[in-house]
Every structure is written in structure tokens, then in C-alpha cells.
Short mmCIF file of C-alpha atoms in Angstrom, two decimals:
data_model
loop_
_atom_site.label_atom_id
_atom_site.label_comp_id
_atom_site.label_asym_id
_atom_site.label_seq_id
_atom_site.Cartn_x
_atom_site.Cartn_y
_atom_site.Cartn_z
CA MET H 1 3.99 9.56 53.53
CA MET H 2 4.27 13.27 52.75
CA GLN H 3 7.98 12.81 52.11
CA ASN H 4 7.28 10.08 49.54
CA VAL H 5 4.73 12.29 47.78
CA THR H 6 7.20 15.18 47.72
CA GLU H 7 9.94 12.94 46.29
CA ALA H 8 7.55 11.61 43.63
CA ILE H 9 6.59 15.16 42.61
CA GLU H 10 10.26 16.14 42.39
CA GLU H 11 11.01 13.11 40.20
CA VAL H 12 8.11 13.96 37.88
CA ASN H 13 9.33 17.56 37.62
CA LEU H 14 12.85 16.32 36.88
CA ILE H 15 11.58 14.02 34.14
CA LYS H 16 9.54 16.90 32.67
CA LYS H 17 12.62 19.14 32.65
CA VAL H 18 14.67 16.44 30.88
CA ILE H 19 11.95 15.98 28.25
CA ASP H 20 11.64 19.75 27.74
CA ARG H 21 15.43 20.05 27.42
CA THR H 22 15.48 17.19 24.92
CA GLN H 23 12.78 18.86 22.83
CA ASN H 24 14.59 22.19 22.90
CA ASP H 25 17.86 20.48 21.94
CA PHE H 26 16.25 18.83 18.93
CA SER H 27 14.66 22.10 17.87
CA ARG H 28 18.21 23.23 17.06
CA ILE H 29 18.44 20.70 14.21
CA ALA H 30 15.14 21.85 12.69
CA ASN H 31 17.01 23.61 9.88
CA PHE H 32 18.69 20.31 9.00
CA PHE H 33 15.34 18.75 8.14
CA ILE H 34 14.20 21.88 6.30
CA SER H 35 17.41 21.79 4.24
CA ILE H 36 16.92 18.09 3.45
CA GLY H 37 13.41 18.83 2.24
CA MET H 38 14.62 21.72 0.10
CA ILE H 39 17.31 19.56 -1.53
CA ASN H 40 14.74 16.92 -2.44
CA THR H 41 12.29 19.57 -3.67
CA VAL H 42 14.93 21.08 -5.95
CA THR H 43 15.88 17.60 -7.19
CA CYS H 44 12.24 16.82 -8.02
CA LEU H 45 11.86 20.12 -9.86
CA LEU H 46 15.03 19.42 -11.86
CA TYR H 47 13.69 15.98 -12.76
CA VAL H 48 10.39 17.43 -13.95
CA THR H 49 12.07 20.24 -15.91
CA LEU H 50 14.61 17.98 -17.61
CA PHE H 51 11.96 15.38 -18.33
CA GLN H 52 9.81 17.97 -20.08
CA ILE H 53 12.82 18.97 -22.19
CA ILE H 54 13.70 15.37 -23.08
CA LYS H 55 10.07 14.52 -23.81
CA GLY H 56 10.01 17.05 -26.64
CA MET H 57 13.20 15.75 -28.28
CA ASP H 58 13.26 13.44 -31.29
CA HIS H 59 16.78 12.43 -30.36
CA VAL H 60 18.21 12.56 -26.85
CA ALA H 61 21.90 13.44 -26.81
CA TYR H 62 24.17 11.28 -24.64
CA ALA H 63 25.20 14.29 -22.52
CA VAL H 64 21.56 15.19 -21.82
CA TRP H 65 20.72 11.60 -20.92
CA MET H 66 23.72 11.36 -18.57
CA LEU H 67 22.68 14.65 -16.94
CA PHE H 68 19.21 13.23 -16.36
CA ARG H 69 20.62 10.05 -14.82
CA GLY H 70 23.12 12.10 -12.81
CA LEU H 71 20.30 13.74 -10.87
CA ASN H 72 20.21 10.52 -8.84
CA TYR H 73 23.39 11.64 -7.10
CA ILE H 74 22.31 15.18 -6.15
CA SER H 75 20.39 14.09 -3.07
CA VAL H 76 23.15 11.89 -1.66
CA LEU H 77 25.78 14.62 -2.18
CA GLY H 78 23.46 17.13 -0.50
CA TYR H 79 22.89 14.76 2.42
CA VAL H 80 26.64 14.28 2.93
CA VAL H 81 27.35 18.04 2.87
CA LEU H 82 24.50 18.87 5.28
CA PHE H 83 25.46 16.01 7.59
CA PHE H 84 29.02 17.26 8.04
CA ILE H 85 27.97 20.92 8.35
CA TYR H 86 25.42 20.31 11.10
CA ARG H 87 27.53 17.67 12.82
CA HIS H 88 30.43 20.14 13.01
CA LYS H 89 28.16 22.88 14.42
CA LEU H 90 26.68 20.63 17.09
CA LYS H 91 30.07 19.25 18.12
CA ASN H 92 31.32 22.78 18.73
CA ARG H 93 28.26 23.48 20.90
CA ASN H 94 28.66 20.24 22.89
CA ASN H 95 25.07 19.37 22.09
CA ALA H 96 25.21 15.59 22.63
CA LEU H 97 21.48 14.92 22.21
CA SER H 98 21.10 16.65 18.87
CA LEU H 99 24.47 15.27 17.73
CA SER H 100 23.26 11.73 18.36
CA MET H 101 20.11 12.36 16.35
CA ILE H 102 22.11 13.91 13.49
CA ASN H 103 24.30 10.79 13.43
CA ILE H 104 21.23 8.54 13.26
CA TRP H 105 19.58 10.60 10.50
CA GLY H 106 22.84 10.93 8.57
CA THR H 107 23.33 7.17 8.66
CA LEU H 108 19.76 6.50 7.55
CA LEU H 109 19.60 9.10 4.77
CA ILE H 110 23.08 8.57 3.33
CA GLY H 111 22.90 4.81 3.84
CA GLY H 112 19.53 4.66 2.11
CA GLU H 113 20.85 6.58 -0.89
CA VAL H 114 23.99 4.43 -1.10
CA PHE H 115 21.88 1.26 -1.08
CA ARG H 116 19.55 2.79 -3.69
CA ILE H 117 22.48 3.54 -5.99
CA PHE H 118 23.92 0.08 -5.34
CA PHE H 119 20.71 -1.65 -6.39
CA SER H 120 20.59 0.49 -9.53
CA THR H 121 24.03 -0.77 -10.62
CA VAL H 122 23.86 -4.50 -9.76
CA ASN H 123 22.44 -7.05 -12.15
CA PHE H 124 19.01 -7.72 -10.65
CA GLY H 125 15.76 -7.90 -12.55
CA GLU H 126 14.35 -4.51 -13.53
CA GLN H 127 11.26 -4.87 -11.35
CA ASP H 128 13.34 -6.01 -8.36
CA VAL H 129 15.67 -3.01 -8.67
CA TYR H 130 12.75 -0.59 -8.86
CA PHE H 131 11.12 -2.21 -5.81
CA TYR H 132 14.30 -2.03 -3.70
CA GLN H 133 15.00 1.56 -4.72
CA LYS H 134 11.57 2.96 -3.93
CA THR H 135 11.24 0.94 -0.71
CA LEU H 136 14.59 2.09 0.69
CA THR H 137 13.93 5.71 -0.27
CA PHE H 138 10.69 5.56 1.72
CA LEU H 139 11.67 3.29 4.59
CA PHE H 140 14.85 4.92 5.91
CA PRO H 141 13.38 8.43 6.52
CA LEU H 142 10.31 6.88 8.16
CA ILE H 143 12.52 4.91 10.55
CA GLY H 144 14.24 8.19 11.44
CA CYS H 145 10.87 9.86 12.08
CA LEU H 146 9.74 7.04 14.36
CA VAL H 147 12.99 7.15 16.34
CA LEU H 148 12.75 10.93 16.65
CA GLY H 149 9.10 10.79 17.70
CA PHE H 150 9.75 8.25 20.46
CA VAL H 151 12.92 9.94 21.73
CA ILE H 152 11.28 13.35 22.20
CA GLN H 153 7.89 11.78 23.04
CA ASP H 154 6.12 13.65 20.27
CA LYS H 155 2.82 11.88 19.60
CA LEU H 156 2.15 13.93 16.47
CA ILE H 157 5.34 12.68 14.81
CA GLN H 158 4.67 9.13 15.98
CA ARG H 159 1.10 9.05 14.69
CA ALA H 160 1.99 10.74 11.41
CA ALA H 161 4.76 8.21 10.77
CA PHE H 162 2.50 5.23 11.51
CA LEU H 163 -0.29 6.61 9.30
CA ILE H 164 2.14 7.24 6.45
CA VAL H 165 3.47 3.68 6.70
CA ILE H 166 -0.07 2.29 6.51
CA LEU H 167 -0.91 4.59 3.58
CA TYR H 168 2.26 3.59 1.73
CA MET H 169 1.54 -0.13 2.18
CA PHE H 170 -2.02 0.42 0.92
CA LEU H 171 -0.90 2.39 -2.14
CA SER H 172 1.94 0.00 -2.88
CA GLY H 173 -0.42 -2.96 -2.68
CA MET H 174 -2.78 -1.31 -5.16
CA GLY H 175 0.06 -1.06 -7.68
CA ILE H 176 -1.51 1.91 -9.50
CA GLU H 177 0.77 3.81 -11.87
CA ILE H 178 0.22 7.16 -13.54
CA LYS H 179 1.50 7.89 -17.02
CA VAL H 180 3.51 11.11 -16.89
CA GLY H 181 4.63 11.12 -20.53
CA SER H 182 6.77 9.23 -23.01
CA ILE H 183 10.38 9.33 -24.18
CA LEU H 184 11.17 8.19 -27.72
CA GLY H 185 7.88 6.33 -27.88
CA ASN H 186 8.30 4.59 -24.53
CA ASN H 187 5.71 5.37 -21.86
CA VAL H 188 6.99 6.64 -18.52
CA ASN H 189 4.83 5.60 -15.58
CA VAL H 190 5.16 6.59 -11.92
CA GLY H 191 3.57 4.62 -9.09
CA ILE H 192 1.38 6.54 -6.65
CA ASP H 193 3.45 5.07 -3.81
CA SER H 194 6.54 6.70 -5.36
CA ILE H 195 4.67 10.01 -5.55
CA LEU H 196 3.90 9.68 -1.83
CA THR H 197 7.59 9.03 -1.13
CA GLY H 198 8.55 12.16 -3.07
CA ILE H 199 6.12 14.22 -1.00
CA ILE H 200 7.44 12.75 2.26
CA VAL H 201 11.14 13.39 1.59
CA SER H 202 10.52 16.93 0.33
CA ALA H 203 7.45 18.65 1.81
CA GLY H 204 7.35 16.18 4.72
CA MET H 205 10.90 16.98 5.82
CA ILE H 206 10.24 20.72 5.60
CA LEU H 207 7.10 20.38 7.74
CA LEU H 208 9.02 18.25 10.25
CA GLY H 209 11.66 20.96 10.58
CA ILE H 210 9.03 23.67 11.04
CA HIS H 211 7.27 21.55 13.67
CA LEU H 212 10.52 21.04 15.64
CA LYS H 213 11.36 24.73 15.40
CA ARG H 214 7.95 25.76 16.77
CA LYS H 215 8.19 23.09 19.47
CA GLY H 216 11.47 24.57 20.68
CA GLU H 217 10.02 28.08 20.79
CA ARG H 218 7.19 27.13 23.18
#
């Protein structure tokens, strides 16, 4: 009887050590998430700045318009660069756990952006394209958060992801849009669900990275 209790205690301690090691391993990719958030924050700021410039123009030059549309590709290029940088670092350190998570996040983030760009170029209805774009931009990072939360058994990440999904569905169902300005007499509206997505992929990613970094330091 005592032997069984001792073996059970040893197994629990072993499981705890594995979980702690997993959490410490993933704390090493905290800067990856912070960098992702910074890229999206810079992209949002560039959008806002260029929009303010275009809004005040009576005639928008083709080069300016192409620059504005080209901002769509900044995030995907940033994701690709960060993915290969961090993947190379983790391969050199033989950090299999973090490497697996980087592969998952790289696939989700880059794949989501590729699909978003694809839907913006195919001949669907305008409303359908907008729906697919904003849904993919939101959905893929949230899937990554849920996977990360369950793998490292972090209830805070799990609960935050579930609450954000519920909030997004609620806001999307309301269909409320905010007028942010007009270009050449055409109103430009942004849905509040899209604003939530922008916050998640910028500030949310930065906070996730900070959380993982602090978790690894405990």
C-alpha cells in the first residue's frame, strides 16, 4: 500500500516537472509573440496615418493608392521573416517543444494571411470577401491561442481565448459599423468586430508574449 502511494506521488511529481519544463520551454518564444504584436501595431499605425493623408486629398495618386493597398502584405512578410528567424534559433538549441509550437503558429499566421490575400483577389461578392478576410484574420490566431493554452495547461490563456471568441461572435452578430472618415466622397466604415480583431493581433499578441515570459521566470 505504501509502495503504491509512493509510486503515485513520484508520478505526480514527474508530471509536474514535465509541465514546468514545457512552460519554461514556451517562455523562450515569448519574444516571437511580442514581435508579431509589434508588426501588427506598426501596420495599424501606418494604415491610420496613410488614411488621414488620403482623406485630405482631392485626388489620390495611383502610387499613393497602391502604397495604401500594399500595406496588406506587410504583416505576411513580417510573419514569414519572424517564423524563419525563431525557427532557426530553436533548431540550433534543440528545443523540440517550442519548435513544434512555432511551426503551428507559423502555419496558422502565414496560412491565414495567404488565405486573406487569396480571397481579396478572387471574384467573390464584395461582402463575401470582407467576411472571409476578417473571419480568417481573427480565427487563426485564436486557434493558436487555444492550442497553446491547452498544451501548457494555462487556464488564463484558455479562458481569455474562449471569452474573446464569444465576444467576437456577439459583436459580429450585431453588425455595428463605425464611420472613420470618407475618401473622395465615399464613406469608410469599420465594423466593431474588425476593431476587436485589430486589438487581438496587436496588443493581444504583445500581452501573450509578456505573460509567457513572466511564466517562465517563476
